[in-house]
Short mmCIF file of C-alpha atoms in Angstrom, two decimals:
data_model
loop_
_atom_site.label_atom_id
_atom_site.label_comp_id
_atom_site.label_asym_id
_atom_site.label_seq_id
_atom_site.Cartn_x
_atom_site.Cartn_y
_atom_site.Cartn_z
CA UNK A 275 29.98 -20.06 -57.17
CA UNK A 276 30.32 -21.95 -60.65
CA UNK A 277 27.87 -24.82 -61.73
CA UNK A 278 29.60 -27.80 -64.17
CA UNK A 279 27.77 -30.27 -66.02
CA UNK A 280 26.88 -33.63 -64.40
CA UNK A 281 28.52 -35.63 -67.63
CA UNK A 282 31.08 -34.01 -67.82
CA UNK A 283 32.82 -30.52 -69.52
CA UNK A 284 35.51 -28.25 -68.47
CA UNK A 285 32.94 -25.20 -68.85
CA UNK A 286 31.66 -23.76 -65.88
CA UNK A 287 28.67 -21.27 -65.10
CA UNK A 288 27.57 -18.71 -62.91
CA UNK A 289 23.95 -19.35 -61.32
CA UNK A 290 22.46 -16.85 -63.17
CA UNK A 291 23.29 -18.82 -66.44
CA UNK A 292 22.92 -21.83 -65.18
CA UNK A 293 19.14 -21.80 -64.55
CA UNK A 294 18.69 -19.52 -67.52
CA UNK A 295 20.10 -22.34 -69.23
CA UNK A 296 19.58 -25.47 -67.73
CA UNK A 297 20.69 -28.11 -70.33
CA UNK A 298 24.10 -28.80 -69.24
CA UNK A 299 26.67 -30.26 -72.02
CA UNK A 300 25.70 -34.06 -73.49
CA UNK A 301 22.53 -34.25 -71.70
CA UNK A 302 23.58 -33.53 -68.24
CA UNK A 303 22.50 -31.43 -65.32
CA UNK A 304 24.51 -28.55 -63.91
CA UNK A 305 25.22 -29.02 -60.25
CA UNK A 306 27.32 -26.30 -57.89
CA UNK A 307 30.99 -27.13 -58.34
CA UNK A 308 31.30 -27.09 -54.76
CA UNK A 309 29.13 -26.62 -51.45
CA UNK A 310 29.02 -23.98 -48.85
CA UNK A 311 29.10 -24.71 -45.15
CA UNK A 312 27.56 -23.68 -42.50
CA UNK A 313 27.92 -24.62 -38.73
CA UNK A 314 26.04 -24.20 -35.29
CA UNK A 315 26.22 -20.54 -35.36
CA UNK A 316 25.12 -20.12 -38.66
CA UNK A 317 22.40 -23.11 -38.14
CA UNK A 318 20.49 -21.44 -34.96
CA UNK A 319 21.01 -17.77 -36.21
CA UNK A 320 17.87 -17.07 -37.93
CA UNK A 321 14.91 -16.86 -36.60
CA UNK A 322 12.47 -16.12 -39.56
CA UNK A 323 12.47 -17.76 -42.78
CA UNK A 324 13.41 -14.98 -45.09
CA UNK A 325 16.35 -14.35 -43.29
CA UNK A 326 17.96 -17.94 -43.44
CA UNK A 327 16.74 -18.25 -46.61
CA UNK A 328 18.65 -15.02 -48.06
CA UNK A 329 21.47 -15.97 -46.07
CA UNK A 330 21.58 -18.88 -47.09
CA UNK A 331 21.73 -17.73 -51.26
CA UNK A 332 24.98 -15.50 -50.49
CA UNK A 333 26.68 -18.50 -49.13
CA UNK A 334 25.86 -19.65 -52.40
CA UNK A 335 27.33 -16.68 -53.81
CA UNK A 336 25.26 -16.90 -56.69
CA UNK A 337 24.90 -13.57 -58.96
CA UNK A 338 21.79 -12.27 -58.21
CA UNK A 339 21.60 -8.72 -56.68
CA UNK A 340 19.79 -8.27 -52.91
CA UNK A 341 17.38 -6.02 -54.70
CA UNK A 342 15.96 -9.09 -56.87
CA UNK A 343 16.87 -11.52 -54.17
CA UNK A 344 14.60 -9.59 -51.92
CA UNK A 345 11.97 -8.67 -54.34
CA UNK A 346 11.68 -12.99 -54.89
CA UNK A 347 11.66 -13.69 -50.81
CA UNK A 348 9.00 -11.08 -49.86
CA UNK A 349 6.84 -13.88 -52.13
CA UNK A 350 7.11 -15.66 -48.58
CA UNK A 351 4.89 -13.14 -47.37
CA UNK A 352 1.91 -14.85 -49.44
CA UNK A 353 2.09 -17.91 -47.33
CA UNK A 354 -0.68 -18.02 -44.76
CA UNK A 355 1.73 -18.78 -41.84
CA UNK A 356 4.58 -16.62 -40.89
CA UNK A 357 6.65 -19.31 -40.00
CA UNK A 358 6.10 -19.88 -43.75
CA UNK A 359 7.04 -23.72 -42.94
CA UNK A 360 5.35 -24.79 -39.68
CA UNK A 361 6.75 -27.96 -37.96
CA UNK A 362 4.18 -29.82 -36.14
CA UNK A 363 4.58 -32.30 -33.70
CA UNK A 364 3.29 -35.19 -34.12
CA UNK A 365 5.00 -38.04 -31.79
CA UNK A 366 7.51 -37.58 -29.28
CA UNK A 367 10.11 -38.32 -32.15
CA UNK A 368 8.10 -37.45 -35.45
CA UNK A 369 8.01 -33.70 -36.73
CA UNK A 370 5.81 -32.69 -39.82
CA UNK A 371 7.47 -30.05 -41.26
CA UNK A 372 4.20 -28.55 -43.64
CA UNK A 373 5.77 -27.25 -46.85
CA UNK A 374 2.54 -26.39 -48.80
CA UNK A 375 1.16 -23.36 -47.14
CA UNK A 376 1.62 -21.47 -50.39
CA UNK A 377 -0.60 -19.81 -52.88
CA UNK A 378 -0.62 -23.40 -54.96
CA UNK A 379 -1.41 -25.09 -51.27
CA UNK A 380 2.09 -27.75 -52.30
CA UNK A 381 5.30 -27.68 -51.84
CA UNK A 382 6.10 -26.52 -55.08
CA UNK A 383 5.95 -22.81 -54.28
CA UNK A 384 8.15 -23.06 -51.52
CA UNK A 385 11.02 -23.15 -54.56
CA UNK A 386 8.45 -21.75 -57.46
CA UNK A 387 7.34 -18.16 -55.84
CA UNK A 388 11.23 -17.05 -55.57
CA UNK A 389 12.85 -18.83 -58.52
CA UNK A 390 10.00 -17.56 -60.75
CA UNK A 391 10.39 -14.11 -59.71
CA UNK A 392 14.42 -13.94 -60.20
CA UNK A 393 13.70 -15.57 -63.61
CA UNK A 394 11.61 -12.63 -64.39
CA UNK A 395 14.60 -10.21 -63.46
CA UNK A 396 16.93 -11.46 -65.13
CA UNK A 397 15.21 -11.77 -68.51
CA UNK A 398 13.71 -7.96 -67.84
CA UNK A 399 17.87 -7.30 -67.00
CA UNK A 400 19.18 -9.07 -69.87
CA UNK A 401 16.12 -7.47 -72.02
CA UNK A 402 15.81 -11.51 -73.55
CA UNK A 403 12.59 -13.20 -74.27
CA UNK A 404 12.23 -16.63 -72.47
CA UNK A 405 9.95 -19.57 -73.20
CA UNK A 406 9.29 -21.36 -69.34
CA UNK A 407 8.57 -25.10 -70.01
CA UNK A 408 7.03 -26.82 -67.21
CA UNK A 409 6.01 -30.73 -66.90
CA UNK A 410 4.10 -31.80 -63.79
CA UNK A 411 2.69 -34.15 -62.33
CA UNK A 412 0.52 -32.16 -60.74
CA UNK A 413 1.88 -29.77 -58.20
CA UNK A 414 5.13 -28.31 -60.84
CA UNK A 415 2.94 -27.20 -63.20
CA UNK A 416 0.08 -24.91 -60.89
CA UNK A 417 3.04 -23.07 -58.87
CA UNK A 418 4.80 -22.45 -62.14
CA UNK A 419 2.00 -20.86 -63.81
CA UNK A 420 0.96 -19.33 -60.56
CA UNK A 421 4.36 -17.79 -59.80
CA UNK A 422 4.88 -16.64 -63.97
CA UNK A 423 1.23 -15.39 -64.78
CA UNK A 424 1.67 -11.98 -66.55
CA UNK A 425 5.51 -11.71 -66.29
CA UNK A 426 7.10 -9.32 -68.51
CA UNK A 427 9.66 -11.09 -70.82
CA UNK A 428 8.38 -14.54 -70.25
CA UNK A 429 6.17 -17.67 -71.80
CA UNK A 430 5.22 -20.62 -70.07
CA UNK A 431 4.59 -23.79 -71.53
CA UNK A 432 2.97 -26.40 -69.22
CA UNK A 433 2.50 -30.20 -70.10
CA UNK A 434 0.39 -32.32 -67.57
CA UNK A 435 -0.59 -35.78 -67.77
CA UNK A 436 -4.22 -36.05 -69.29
CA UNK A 437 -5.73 -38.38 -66.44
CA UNK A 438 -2.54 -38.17 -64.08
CA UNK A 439 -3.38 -35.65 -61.88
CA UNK A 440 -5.99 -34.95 -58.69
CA UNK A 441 -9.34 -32.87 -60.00
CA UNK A 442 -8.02 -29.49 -57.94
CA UNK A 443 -4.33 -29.58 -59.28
CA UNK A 444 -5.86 -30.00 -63.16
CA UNK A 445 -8.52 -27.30 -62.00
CA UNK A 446 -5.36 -25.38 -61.10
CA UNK A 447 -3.58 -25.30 -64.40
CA UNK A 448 -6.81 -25.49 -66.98
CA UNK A 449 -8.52 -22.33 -65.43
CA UNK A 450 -5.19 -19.79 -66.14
CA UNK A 451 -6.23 -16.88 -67.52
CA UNK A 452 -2.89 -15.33 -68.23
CA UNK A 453 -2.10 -14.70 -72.13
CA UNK A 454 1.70 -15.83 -71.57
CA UNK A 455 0.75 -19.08 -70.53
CA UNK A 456 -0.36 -22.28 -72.12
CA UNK A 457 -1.15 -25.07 -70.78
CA UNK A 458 -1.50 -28.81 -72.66
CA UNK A 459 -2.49 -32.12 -71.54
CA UNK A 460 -0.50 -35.22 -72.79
CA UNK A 461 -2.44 -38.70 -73.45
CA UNK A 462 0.21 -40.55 -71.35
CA UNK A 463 1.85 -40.46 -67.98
CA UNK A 464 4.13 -38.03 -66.40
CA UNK A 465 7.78 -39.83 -67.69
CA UNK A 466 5.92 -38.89 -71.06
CA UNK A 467 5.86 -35.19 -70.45
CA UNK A 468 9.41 -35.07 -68.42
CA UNK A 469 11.49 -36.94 -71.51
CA UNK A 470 10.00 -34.58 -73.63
CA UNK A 471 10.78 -31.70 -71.93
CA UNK A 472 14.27 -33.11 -71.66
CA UNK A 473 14.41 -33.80 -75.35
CA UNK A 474 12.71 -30.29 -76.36
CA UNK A 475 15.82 -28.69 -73.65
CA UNK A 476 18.66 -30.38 -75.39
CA UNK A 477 16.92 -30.31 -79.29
CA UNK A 478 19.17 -27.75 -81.73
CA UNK A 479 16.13 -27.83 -84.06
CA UNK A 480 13.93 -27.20 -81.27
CA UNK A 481 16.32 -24.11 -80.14
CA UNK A 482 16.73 -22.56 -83.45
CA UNK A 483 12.97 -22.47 -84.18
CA UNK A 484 12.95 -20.30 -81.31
CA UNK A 485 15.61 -18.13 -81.89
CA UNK A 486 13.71 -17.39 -85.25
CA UNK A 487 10.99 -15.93 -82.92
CA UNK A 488 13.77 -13.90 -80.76
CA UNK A 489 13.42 -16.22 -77.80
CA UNK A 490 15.72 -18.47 -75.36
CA UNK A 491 14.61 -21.66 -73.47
CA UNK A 492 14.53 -22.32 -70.10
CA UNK A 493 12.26 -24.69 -67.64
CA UNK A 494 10.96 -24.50 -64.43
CA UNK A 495 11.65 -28.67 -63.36
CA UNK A 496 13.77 -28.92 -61.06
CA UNK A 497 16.59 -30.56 -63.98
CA UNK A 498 16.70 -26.62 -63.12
CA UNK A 499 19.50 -25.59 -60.39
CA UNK A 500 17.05 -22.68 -59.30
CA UNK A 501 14.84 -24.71 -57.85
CA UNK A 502 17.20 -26.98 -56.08
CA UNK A 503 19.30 -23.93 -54.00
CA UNK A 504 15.68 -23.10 -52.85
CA UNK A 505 14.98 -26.36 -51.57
CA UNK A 506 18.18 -27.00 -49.25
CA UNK A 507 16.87 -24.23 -47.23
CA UNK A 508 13.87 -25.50 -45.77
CA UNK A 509 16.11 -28.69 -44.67
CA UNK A 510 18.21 -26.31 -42.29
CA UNK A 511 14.66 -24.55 -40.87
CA UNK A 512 13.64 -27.67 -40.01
CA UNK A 513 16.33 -28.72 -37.90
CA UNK A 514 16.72 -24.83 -36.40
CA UNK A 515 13.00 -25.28 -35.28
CA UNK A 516 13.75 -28.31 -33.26
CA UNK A 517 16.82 -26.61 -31.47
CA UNK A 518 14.66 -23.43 -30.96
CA UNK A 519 11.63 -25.56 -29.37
CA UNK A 520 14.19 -27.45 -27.27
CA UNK A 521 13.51 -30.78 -29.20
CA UNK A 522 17.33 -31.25 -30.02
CA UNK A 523 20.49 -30.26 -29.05
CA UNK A 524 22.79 -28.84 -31.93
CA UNK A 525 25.02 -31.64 -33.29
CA UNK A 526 22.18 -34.39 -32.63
CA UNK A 527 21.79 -35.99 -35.58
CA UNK A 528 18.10 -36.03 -36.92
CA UNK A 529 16.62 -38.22 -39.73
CA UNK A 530 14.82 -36.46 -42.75
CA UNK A 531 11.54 -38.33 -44.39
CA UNK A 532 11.15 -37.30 -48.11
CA UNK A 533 8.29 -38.51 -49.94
CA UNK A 534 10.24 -39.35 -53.46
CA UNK A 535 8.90 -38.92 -56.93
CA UNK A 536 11.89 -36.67 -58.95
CA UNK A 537 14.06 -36.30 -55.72
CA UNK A 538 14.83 -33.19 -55.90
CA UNK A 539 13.37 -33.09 -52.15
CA UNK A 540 15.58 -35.48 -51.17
CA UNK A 541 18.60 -33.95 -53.18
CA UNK A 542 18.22 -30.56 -50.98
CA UNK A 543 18.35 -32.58 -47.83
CA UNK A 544 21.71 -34.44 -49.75
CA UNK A 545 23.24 -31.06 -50.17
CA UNK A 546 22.24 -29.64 -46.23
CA UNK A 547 23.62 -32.51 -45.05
CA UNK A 548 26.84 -31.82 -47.05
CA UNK A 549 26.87 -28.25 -46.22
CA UNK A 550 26.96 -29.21 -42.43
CA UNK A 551 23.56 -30.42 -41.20
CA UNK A 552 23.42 -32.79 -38.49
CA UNK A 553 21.35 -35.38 -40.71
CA UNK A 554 21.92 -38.87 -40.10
CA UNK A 555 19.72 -41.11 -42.96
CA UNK A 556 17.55 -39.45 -45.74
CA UNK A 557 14.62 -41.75 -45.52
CA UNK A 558 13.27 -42.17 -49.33
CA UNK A 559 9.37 -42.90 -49.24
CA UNK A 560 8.04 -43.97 -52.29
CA UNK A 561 4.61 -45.40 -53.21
CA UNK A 562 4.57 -48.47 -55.18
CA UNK A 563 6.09 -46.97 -57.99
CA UNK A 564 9.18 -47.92 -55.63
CA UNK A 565 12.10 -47.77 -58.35
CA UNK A 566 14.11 -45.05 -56.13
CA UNK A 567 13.67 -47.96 -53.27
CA UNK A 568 15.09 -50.71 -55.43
CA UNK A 569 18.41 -48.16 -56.61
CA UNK A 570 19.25 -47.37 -52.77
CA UNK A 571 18.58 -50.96 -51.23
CA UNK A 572 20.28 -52.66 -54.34
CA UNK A 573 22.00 -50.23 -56.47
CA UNK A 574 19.45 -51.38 -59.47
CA UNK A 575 17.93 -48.99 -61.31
CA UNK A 576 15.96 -51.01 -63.94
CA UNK A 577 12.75 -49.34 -66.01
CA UNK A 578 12.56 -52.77 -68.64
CA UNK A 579 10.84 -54.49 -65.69
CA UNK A 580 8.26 -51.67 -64.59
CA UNK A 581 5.54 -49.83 -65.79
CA UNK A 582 3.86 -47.19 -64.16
CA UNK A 583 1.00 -47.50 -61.84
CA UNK A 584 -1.70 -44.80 -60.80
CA UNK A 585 -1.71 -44.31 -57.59
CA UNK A 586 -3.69 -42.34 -54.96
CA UNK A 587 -0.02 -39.97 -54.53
CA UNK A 588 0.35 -39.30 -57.91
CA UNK A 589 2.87 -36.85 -57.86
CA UNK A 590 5.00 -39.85 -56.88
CA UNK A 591 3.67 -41.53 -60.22
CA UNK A 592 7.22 -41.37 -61.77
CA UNK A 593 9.65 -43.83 -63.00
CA UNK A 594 12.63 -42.00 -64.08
CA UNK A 595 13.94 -39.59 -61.07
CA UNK A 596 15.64 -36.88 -62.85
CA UNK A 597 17.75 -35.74 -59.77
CA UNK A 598 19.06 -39.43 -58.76
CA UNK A 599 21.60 -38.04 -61.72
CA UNK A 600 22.93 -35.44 -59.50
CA UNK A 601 23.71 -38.14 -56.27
CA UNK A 602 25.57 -40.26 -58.81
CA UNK A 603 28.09 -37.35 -60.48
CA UNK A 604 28.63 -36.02 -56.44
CA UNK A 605 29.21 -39.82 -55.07
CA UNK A 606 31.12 -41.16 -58.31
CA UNK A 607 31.94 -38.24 -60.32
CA UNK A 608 30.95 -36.93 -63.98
CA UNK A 609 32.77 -40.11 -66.15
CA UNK A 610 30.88 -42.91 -64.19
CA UNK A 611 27.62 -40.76 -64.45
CA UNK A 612 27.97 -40.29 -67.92
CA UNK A 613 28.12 -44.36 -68.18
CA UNK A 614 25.27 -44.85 -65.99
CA UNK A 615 23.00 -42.31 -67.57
CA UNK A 616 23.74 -43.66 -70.86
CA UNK A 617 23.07 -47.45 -70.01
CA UNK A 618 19.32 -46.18 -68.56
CA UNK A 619 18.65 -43.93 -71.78
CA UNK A 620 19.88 -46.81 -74.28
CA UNK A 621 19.24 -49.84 -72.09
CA UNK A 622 16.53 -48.88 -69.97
CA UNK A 623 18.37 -49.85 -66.88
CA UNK A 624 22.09 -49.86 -64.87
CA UNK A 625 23.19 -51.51 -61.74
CA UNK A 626 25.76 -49.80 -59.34
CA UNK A 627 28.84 -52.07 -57.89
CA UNK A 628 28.86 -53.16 -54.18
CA UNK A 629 31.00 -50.56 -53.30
CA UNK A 630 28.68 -47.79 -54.95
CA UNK A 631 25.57 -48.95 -52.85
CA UNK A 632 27.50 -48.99 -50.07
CA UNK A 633 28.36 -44.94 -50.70
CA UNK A 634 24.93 -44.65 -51.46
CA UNK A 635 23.52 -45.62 -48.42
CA UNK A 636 26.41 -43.91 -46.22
CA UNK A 637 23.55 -41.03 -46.93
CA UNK A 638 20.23 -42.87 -48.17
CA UNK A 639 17.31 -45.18 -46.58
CA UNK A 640 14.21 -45.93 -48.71
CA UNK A 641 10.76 -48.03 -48.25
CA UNK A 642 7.75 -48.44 -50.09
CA UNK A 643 3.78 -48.05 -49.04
CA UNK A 644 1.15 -48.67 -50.96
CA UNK A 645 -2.59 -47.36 -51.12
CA UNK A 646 -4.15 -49.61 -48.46
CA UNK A 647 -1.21 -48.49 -45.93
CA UNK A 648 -1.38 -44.92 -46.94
CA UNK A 649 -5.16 -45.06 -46.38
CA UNK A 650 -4.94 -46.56 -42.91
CA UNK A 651 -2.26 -44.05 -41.63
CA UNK A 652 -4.40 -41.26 -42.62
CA UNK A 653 -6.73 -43.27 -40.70
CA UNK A 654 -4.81 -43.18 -37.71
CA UNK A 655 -3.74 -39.43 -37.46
CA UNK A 656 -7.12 -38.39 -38.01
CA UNK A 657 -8.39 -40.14 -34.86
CA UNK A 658 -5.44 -37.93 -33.32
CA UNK A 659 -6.29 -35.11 -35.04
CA UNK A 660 -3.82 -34.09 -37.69
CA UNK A 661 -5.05 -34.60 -41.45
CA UNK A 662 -2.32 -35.60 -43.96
CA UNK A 663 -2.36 -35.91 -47.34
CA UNK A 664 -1.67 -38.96 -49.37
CA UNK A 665 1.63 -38.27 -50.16
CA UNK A 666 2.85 -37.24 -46.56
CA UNK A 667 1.06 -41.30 -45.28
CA UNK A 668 3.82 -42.27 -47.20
CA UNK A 669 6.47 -41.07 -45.13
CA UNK A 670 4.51 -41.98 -41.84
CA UNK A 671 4.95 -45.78 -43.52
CA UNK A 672 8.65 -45.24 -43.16
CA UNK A 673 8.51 -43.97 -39.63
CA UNK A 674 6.46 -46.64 -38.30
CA UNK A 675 8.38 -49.49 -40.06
CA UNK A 676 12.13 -48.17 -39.79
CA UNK A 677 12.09 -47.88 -36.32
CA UNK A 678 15.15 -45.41 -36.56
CA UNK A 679 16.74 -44.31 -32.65
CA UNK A 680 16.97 -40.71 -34.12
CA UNK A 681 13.98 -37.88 -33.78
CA UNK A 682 12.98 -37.40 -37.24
CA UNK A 683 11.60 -34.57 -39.56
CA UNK A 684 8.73 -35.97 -42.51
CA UNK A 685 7.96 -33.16 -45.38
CA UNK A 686 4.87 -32.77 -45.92
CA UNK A 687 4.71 -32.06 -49.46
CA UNK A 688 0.91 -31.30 -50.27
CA UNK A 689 -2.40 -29.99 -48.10
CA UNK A 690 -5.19 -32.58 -47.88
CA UNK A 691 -7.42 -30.31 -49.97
CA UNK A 692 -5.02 -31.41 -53.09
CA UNK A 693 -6.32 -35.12 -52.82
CA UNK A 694 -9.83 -35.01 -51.10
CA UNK A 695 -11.29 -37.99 -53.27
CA UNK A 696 -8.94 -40.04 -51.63
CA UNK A 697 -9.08 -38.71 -48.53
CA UNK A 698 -12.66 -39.33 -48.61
CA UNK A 699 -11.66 -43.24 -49.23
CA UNK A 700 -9.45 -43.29 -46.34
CA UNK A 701 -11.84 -41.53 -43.66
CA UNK A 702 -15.13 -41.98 -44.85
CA UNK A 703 -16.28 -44.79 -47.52
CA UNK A 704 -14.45 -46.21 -50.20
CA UNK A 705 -16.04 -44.92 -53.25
CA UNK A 706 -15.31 -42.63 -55.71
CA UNK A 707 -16.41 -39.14 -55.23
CA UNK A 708 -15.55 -36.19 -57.36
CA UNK A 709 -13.28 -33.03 -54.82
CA UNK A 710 -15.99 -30.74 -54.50
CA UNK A 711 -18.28 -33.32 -52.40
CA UNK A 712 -15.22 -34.70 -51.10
CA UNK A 713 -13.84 -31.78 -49.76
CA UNK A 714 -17.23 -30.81 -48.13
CA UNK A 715 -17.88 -33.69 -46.50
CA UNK A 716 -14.42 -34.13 -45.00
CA UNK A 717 -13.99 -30.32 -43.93
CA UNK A 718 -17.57 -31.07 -42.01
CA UNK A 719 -16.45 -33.91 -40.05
CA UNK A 720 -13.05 -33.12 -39.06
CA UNK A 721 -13.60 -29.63 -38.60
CA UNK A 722 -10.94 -28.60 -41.17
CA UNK A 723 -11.12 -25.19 -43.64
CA UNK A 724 -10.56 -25.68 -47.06
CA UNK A 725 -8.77 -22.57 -48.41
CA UNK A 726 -10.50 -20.04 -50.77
CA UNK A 727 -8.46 -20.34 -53.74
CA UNK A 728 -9.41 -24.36 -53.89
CA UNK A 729 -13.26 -22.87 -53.56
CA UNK A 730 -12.78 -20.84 -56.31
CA UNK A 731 -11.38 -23.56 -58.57
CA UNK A 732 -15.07 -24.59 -59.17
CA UNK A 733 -16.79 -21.52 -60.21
CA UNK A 734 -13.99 -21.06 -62.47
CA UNK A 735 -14.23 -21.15 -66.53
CA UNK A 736 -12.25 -23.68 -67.93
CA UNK A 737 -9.60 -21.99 -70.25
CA UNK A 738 -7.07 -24.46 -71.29
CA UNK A 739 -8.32 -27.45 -73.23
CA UNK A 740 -5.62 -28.40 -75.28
CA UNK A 741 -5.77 -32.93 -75.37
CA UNK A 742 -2.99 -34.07 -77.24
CA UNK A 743 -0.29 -36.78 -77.70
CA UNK A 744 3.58 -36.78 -76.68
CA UNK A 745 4.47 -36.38 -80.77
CA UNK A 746 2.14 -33.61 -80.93
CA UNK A 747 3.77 -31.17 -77.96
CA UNK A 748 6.47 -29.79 -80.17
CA UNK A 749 3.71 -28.33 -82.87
CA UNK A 750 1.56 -27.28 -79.88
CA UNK A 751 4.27 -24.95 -78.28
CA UNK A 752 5.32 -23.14 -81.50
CA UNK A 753 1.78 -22.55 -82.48
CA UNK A 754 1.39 -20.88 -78.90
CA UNK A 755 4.22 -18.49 -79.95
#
């Protein structure tokens, strides 16, 4: 399979230099030139994760050997469930499909344990030096570091925002001990960190500074391909585990809830649908930074009337969706995204034609939910017994409100532990509380475990205390190498 650039360019790239890579020609993204497919057979074949997964990567065809593809799956094996996704019934027609039972407890590592290991292999195989650069808003940045500590061949670079994140996921990134890693905190919010990775990707200056030191660029955002192909796969398990616990029929069409911050969630549901997944709507839940809901509902995508707002889902706390760019080149093609793209970097904004919303939401639903919702549906499913993060209240929002006649699958994209301060708001009292008496008090009453590695985060030494502004990242990184 060969990956072209989302703005256009008549080069084309294997997989393997695509997410070495990742800046595609005039700013772009690479995307697969075309799709796989996969039907009934294919979809109820599998009945372990590692096994869809790999099969799913050599319908790909992408140029990694099995010995490396294996070598990055066995990483499943960390997970504390062997189902490595669970899906968990919740209403008659609502499945949570839990996507954070990884070493980072989010849903990060579901994409971050393999890609990060085949990243490894190929720089070891290519005997190349490679600076990782990672910016998070909160859950990117842990599984990167997690899934790269140590790694022959390889530097990470991670940028968080400085007062963006939960207490646990900063905990997460500032107590690394690995020598290849650094990580730095940005006085601003997460669209802060993302441009500039974007800008530091695509900068020739940037790029030759490095090749002084004998090394190549890559990131670990999912602007990089790698992640994506790991995220269409837990779309398909999903809908396999309904047809294996007799919840569906194959060919009935299911909806998919994706809580939205840089879609690239949502995009792996966009491509399983295209590969031959009986998905009917993508539901896009946002929290009141609801710019993704505005661009399906009206085909507006406009950042001069928004600033960002902290929120208690914070890894939704993002304004510029960096994988909306890959729906627009697949829907209208790599001339048209090239336009749009350029009005939102120049303008700040772009509006789609009537006919272009109307493709748009052939495949798309979206809806907003703020705190105060959020906080009561957590509420709600506690009384029944199931504890949900913030993020995941977001999607129940869409459920409850879009009353949709299909069964539906919600991601969970984060365990409670992640967000305990709120959690404590939501179930206990609304005050502020710092995680470690949050997490105490709410493990007590509901009877819930909280996981040794978020135990250990406070007995840890705090390694990484590099504070600095967006103009300052640049000087930060090379003095790190």
């Amino acid at each position: 399979m060969k990956f072209i650039g989302t703005r256009g360019t008549e080069e084309k790239k294997s997989f393997s230099q695509a997410i070495l890579n990742p800046a595609a020609p005039k700013g772009g993204l690479y995307s697969p030139e075309n799709l796989p497919s996969i039907d009934k057979e294919f979809i109820t074949k599998y009945k372990d994760y590692k096994s869809l997964a790999k099969a799913v990567l050599k319908k790909f065809e992408i140029d990694i050997s099995d010995e490396s593809l294996d070598k990055a799956l066995k990483l499943y094996d960390k997970f504390d469930t062997k189902d490595v996704v669970p899906v968990e019934k919740v209403e008659n027609d609502l499945f949570i499909a839990e996507l954070w039972h990884g070493p980072t407890r989010a849903f990060k590592d579901m994409a971050l344990q393999p890609f990060g290991s085949i990243l490894s292999d190929l720089a070891k195989e290519k005997n190349e030096n490679y600076l990782i650069l990672a910016a998070t808003s909160g859950d990117t940045g842990p599984a990167t570091l997690e899934t790269l500590s140590n790694k022959d061949n390889i530097k990470v670079t991670c940028m968080y925002p400085e007062n963006g994140t939960s207490d646990v996921q900063r905990l997460q990134m500032v107590t690394i001990d690995a020598k290849n890693e650094k990580v730095i905190g940005v006085k601003g919010n997460f669209d802060d960190t993302q441009n500039t990775l974007k800008k530091l990707l695509n900068s020739d200056t940037f790029k030759n500074t490095l090749k002084e030191k004998d090394i190549k660029l890559s990131a670990a955002n999912s602007v990089n391909f790698g992640r994506i192909i790991f995220q269409t796969i837990y779309h398909i398990w999903g809908y396999a585990k309904l047809i294996h616990n007799n919840e569906i029929s194959f060919g009935e069409k299911i909806d998919i809830i994706v809580p939205s911050g840089n879609f690239g969630n949502a995009l792996g549901g966009y491509y399983a649908k295209k590969m031959g997944l009986p998905i009917d709507k993508i539901v896009i839940a946002s929290n009141i930074n609801n710019v993704l809901t505005e661009w399906v509902n009206n085909g507006i995508y406009d950042l001069t009337t928004k600033h960002l707002i902290k929120t208690s889902s914070p890894a939704m706390d993002i304004l510029k969706s960096s994988n909306v760019e890959r729906i627009l080149f697949d829907k209208f093609g790599a001339q048209r995204t090239a336009e749009l793209m350029e009005s939102l970097e120049r303008n700040g904004k772009y509006s789609l034609t009537a006919d272009e919303v109307a493709k748009i939401k052939e495949d798309f639903i979206a809806t907003s939910c703020s705190d105060a919702e959020g906080f009561e549906y957590i509420k709600e499913y506690a009384k029944k017994g199931y504890i949900m993060d913030t993020h995941t209240a977001t999607s129940i929002k869409a459920y409850k409100t879009l009353n949709s006649k299909n069964k539906q699958v919600a991601y969970s994209t984060a365990e409670w532990t992640k967000f305990a301060p709120s959690l404590y708001r939501a179930l206990i009292e609304d005050k502020q509380v710092h995680d470690k008496s949050a997490l105490e008090v709410i493990s007590k009453k509901y009877n819930v475990s909280i996981p040794d590695m978020v135990k250990e985060l406070f007995l840890k030494e705090i390694t990484q205390k590099t504070v600095v502004s967006k103009d300052e990242i640049e000087k930060e990184i090379i003095n790190f190498l």
